[in-house]
CSV table of C-alpha atoms in Angstrom, one decimal:
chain,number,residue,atom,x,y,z
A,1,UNK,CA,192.7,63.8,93.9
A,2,UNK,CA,192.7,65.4,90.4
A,3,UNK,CA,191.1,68.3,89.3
A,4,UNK,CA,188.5,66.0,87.9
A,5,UNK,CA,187.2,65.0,91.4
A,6,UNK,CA,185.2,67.4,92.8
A,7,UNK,CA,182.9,67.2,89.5
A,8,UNK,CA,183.1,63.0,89.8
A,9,UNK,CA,182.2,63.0,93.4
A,10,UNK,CA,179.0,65.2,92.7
A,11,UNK,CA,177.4,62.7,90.2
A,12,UNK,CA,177.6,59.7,92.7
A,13,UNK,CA,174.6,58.2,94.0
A,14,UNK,CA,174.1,58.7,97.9
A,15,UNK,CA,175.0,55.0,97.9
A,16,UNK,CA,178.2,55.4,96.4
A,17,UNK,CA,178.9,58.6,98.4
A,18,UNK,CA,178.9,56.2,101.4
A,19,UNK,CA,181.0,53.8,100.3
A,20,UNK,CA,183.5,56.4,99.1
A,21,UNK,CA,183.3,57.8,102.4
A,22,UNK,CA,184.0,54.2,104.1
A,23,UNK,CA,187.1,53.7,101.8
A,24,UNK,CA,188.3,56.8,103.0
A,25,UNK,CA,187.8,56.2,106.7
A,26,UNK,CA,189.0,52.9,106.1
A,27,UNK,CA,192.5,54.2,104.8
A,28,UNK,CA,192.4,56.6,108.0
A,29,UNK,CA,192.0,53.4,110.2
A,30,UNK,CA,189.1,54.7,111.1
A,31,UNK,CA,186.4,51.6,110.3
A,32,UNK,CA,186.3,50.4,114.2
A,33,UNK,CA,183.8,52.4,115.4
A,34,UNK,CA,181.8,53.0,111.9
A,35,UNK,CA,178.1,52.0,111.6
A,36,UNK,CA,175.5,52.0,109.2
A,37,UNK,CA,173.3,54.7,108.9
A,38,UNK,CA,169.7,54.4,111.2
A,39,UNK,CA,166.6,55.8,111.5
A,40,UNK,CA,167.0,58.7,115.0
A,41,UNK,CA,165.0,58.2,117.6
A,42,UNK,CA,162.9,60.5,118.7
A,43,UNK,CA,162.2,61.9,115.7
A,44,UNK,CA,163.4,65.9,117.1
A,45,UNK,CA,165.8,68.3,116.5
A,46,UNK,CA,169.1,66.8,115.3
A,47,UNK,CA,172.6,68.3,114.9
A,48,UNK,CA,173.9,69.9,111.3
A,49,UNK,CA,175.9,67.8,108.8
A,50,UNK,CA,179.3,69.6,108.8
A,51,UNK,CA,177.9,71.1,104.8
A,52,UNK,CA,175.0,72.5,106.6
A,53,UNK,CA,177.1,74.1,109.6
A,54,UNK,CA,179.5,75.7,107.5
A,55,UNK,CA,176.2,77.1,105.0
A,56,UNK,CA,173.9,77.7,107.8
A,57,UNK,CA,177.2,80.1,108.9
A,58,UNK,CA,178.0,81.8,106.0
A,59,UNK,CA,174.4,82.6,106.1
A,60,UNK,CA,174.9,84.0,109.4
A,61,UNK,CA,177.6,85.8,108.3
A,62,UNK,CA,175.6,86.9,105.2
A,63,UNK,CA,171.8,87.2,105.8
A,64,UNK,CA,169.7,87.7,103.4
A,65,UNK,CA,172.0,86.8,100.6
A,66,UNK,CA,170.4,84.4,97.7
A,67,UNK,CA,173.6,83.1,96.7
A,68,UNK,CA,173.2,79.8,98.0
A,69,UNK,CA,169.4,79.5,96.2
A,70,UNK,CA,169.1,76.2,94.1
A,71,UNK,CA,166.8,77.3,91.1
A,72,UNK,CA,165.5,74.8,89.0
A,73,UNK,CA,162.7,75.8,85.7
A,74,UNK,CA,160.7,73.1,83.9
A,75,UNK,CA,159.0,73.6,80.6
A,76,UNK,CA,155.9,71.9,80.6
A,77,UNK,CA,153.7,71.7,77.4
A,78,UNK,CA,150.2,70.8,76.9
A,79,UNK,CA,147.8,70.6,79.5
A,80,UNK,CA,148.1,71.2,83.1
A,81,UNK,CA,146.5,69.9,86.2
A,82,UNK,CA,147.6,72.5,88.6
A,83,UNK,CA,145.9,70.8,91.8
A,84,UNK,CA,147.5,67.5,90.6
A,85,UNK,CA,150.9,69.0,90.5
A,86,UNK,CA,150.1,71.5,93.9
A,87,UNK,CA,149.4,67.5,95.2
A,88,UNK,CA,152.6,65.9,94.0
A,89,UNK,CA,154.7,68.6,95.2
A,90,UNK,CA,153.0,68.3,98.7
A,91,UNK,CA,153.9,64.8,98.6
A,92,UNK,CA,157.4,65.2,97.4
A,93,UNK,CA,157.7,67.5,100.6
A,94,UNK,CA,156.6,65.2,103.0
A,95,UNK,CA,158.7,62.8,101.7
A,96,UNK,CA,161.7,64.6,101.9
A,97,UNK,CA,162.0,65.7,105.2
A,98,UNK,CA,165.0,68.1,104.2
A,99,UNK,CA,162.5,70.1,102.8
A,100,UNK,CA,160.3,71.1,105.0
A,101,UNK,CA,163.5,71.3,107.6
A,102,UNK,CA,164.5,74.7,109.9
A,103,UNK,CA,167.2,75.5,111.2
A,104,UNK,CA,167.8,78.0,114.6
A,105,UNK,CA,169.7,77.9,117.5
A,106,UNK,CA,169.2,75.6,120.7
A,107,UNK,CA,171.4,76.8,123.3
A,108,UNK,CA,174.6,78.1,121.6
A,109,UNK,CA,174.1,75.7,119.1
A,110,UNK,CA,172.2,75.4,115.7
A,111,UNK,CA,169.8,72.3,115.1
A,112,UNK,CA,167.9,71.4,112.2
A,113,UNK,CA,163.8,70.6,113.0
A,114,UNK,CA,161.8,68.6,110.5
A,115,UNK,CA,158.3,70.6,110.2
A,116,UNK,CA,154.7,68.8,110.4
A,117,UNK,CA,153.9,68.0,106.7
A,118,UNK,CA,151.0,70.4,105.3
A,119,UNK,CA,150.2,72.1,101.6
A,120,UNK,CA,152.6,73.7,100.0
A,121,UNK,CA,152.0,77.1,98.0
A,122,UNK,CA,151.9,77.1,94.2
A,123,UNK,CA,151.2,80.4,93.0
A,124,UNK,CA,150.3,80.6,89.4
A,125,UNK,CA,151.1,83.7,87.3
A,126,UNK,CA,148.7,83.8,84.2
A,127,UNK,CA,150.2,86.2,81.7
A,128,UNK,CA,148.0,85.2,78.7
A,129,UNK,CA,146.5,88.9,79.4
A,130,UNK,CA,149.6,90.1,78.2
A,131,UNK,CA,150.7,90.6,74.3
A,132,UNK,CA,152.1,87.8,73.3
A,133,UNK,CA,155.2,89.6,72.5
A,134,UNK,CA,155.7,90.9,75.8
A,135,UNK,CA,154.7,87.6,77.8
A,136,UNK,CA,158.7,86.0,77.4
A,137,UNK,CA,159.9,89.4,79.4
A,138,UNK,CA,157.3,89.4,82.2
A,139,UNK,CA,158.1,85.6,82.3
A,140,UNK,CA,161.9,86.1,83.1
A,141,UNK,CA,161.3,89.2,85.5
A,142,UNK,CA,159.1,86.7,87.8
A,143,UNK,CA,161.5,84.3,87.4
A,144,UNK,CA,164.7,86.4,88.2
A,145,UNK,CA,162.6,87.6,91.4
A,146,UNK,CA,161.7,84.2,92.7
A,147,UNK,CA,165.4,83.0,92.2
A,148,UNK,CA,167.2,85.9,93.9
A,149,UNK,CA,164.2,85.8,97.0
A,150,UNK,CA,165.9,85.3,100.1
A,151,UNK,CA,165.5,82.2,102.2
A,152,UNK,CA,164.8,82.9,106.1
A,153,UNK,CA,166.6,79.5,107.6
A,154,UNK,CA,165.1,79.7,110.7
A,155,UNK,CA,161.9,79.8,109.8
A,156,UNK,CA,161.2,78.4,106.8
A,157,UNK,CA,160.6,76.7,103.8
A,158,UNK,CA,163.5,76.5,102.2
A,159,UNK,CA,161.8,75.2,99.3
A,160,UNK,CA,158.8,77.4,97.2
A,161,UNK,CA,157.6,76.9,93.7
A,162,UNK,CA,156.2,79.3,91.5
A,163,UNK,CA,154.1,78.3,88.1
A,164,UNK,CA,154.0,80.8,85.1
A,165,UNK,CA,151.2,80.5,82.5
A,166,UNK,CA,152.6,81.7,79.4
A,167,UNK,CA,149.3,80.0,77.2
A,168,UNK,CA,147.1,77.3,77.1
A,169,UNK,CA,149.0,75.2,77.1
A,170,UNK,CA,153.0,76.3,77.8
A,171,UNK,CA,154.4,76.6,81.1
A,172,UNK,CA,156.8,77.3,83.3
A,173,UNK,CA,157.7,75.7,86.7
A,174,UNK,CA,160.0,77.1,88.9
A,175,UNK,CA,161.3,74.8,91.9
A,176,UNK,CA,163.9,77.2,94.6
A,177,UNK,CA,165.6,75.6,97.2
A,178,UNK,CA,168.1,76.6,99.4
A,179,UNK,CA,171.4,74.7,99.3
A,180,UNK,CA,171.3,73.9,103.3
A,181,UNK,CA,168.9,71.2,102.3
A,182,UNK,CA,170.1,70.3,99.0
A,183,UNK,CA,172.5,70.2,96.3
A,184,UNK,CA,172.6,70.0,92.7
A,185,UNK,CA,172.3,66.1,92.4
A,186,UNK,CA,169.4,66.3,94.4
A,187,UNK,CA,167.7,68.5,91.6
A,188,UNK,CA,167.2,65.7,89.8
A,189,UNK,CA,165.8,63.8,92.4
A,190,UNK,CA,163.4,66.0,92.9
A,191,UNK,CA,162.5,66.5,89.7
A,192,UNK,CA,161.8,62.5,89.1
A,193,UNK,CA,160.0,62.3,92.2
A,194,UNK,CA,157.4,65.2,91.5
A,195,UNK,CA,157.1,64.0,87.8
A,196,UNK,CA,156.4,60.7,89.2
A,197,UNK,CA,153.8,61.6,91.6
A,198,UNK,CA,152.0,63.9,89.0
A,199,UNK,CA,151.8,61.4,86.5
A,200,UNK,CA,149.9,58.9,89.6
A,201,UNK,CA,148.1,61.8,91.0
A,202,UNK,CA,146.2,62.5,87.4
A,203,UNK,CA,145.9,59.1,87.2
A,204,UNK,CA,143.5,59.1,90.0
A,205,UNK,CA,146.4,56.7,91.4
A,206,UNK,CA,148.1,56.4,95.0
A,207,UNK,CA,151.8,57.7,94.9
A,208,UNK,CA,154.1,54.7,93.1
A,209,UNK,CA,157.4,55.8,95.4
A,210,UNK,CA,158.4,53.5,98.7
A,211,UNK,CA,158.7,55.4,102.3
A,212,UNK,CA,162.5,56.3,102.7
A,213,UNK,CA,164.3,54.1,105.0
A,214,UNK,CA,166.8,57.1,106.4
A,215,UNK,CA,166.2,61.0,105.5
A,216,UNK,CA,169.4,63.7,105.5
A,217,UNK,CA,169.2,64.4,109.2
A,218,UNK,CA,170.0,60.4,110.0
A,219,UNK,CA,172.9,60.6,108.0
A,220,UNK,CA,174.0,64.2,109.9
A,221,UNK,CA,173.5,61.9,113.4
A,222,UNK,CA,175.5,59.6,112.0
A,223,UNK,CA,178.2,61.5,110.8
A,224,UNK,CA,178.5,63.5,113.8
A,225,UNK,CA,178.8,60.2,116.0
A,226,UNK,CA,181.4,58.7,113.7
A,227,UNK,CA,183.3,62.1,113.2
A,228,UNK,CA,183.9,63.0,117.1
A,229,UNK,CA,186.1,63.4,119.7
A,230,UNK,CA,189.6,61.9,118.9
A,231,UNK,CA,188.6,60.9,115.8
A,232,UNK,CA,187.7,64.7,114.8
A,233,UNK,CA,190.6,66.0,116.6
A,234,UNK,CA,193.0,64.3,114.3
A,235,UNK,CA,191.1,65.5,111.2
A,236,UNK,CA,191.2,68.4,112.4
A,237,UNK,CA,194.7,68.7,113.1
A,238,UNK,CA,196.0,67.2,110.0
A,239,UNK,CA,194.0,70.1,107.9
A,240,UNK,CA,195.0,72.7,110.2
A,241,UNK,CA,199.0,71.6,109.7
A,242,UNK,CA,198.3,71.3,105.9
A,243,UNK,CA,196.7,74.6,105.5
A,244,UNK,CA,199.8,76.2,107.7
């Protein structure tokens, strides 16, 4: 690969991720055993994705840190319907299993668990109390703090939102995440999705978005099943003689 890839391979649609993935395994002579990605049964705790061991580790290793916080602002003019957008982020969250997802230990082992759906917090911070002069200051102080806020992966949520009033009708819309249950790519995703579901929810609309045939924690059953015994051994080995 050239330097180029890394960057290339983060702006590929999960779709395309796959199929990358497949060509790989294919040159690896790996394609007997693969199979497309499924619903799990059961619907419990399922194993990490081998991203979310080696983050839910460094966390570990780390706790605490905010370094692996996904921050995300919005800058919303004109005017707000703040239970309309508390209602689309609710949805966006049952939706997306990954985040309202835990992670502790079963055993020796850690497993992710998808939590019940419920509300999710939006506090607003009205600073139109404030001189106007000051209000820009005040808004980047409560930013700063809700971006370096530490996650607690066992417990949860790994995702928050904060909403800053800055005057009638300007405002900010912080979205954190923690990186064991998303990426930069998936920003955008989220970003759409909540926009979406706003737009409906004002509306006096039902949400316009299909159910999701698979959520993250499929794809970490099925990678685990498909990376595994021999298979991972040789993987394993190959990286462990090139890194020698």
């Amino acid at each position: 690969m050239n330097e180029a890839a890394p960057e290339r391979f983060a702006g590929l649609s999960p779709e395309r991720r796959i199929l990358l993935q497949r060509m790989l395994l294919e040159r690896a002579g790996a394609t007997g055993s693969a199979q497309e990605i499924r619903p799990r049964e059961g619907g419990g705790p399922a194993p990490l994705s081998f991203a979310q061991q080696r983050l839910w580790f460094i966390d570990r290793m780390e706790p605490g840190s905010p370094a692996y916080n996904i921050p995300h602002v919005l800058l919303l003019r004109g005017e707000l319907d703040v239970n309309s957008l508390r209602r689309a982020l609710a949805e966006t969250v049952r939706r997306q299993e990954s985040l309202r997802t835990v992670f502790a230990l079963a055993g020796d082992e850690p497993v992710q668990t998808v939590l019940p759906a419920g509300p999710v917090r939006l506090p607003v911070a009205d600073l139109r109390a404030l001189p106007e002069a000051h209000r820009a200051g005040e808004a980047r102080a409560l930013l700063d703090a809700e971006r370096s806020r530490a996650f607690d992966l066992a417990r949860g949520p790994l995702f928050r939102a904060l909403l800053v009033r800055m005057d009638e009708d300007d405002w900010r819309l912080a979205l954190v995440v923690h990186h064991v249950v998303s990426d930069g790519w998936s920003t955008g995703i989220l970003t759409r999705e909540v926009s979406a579901l706003y737009a409906a929810f004002r509306a006096g609309e039902a949400s316009p978005l299909p159910p999701l045939p698979v959520q993250y924690a499929d794809f970490a059953v099925w990678q685990r099943e498909l990376l595994s015994g021999e298979r991972l051994e040789e993987q394993v080995a190959w990286w462990r003689a090139r890194l020698a």
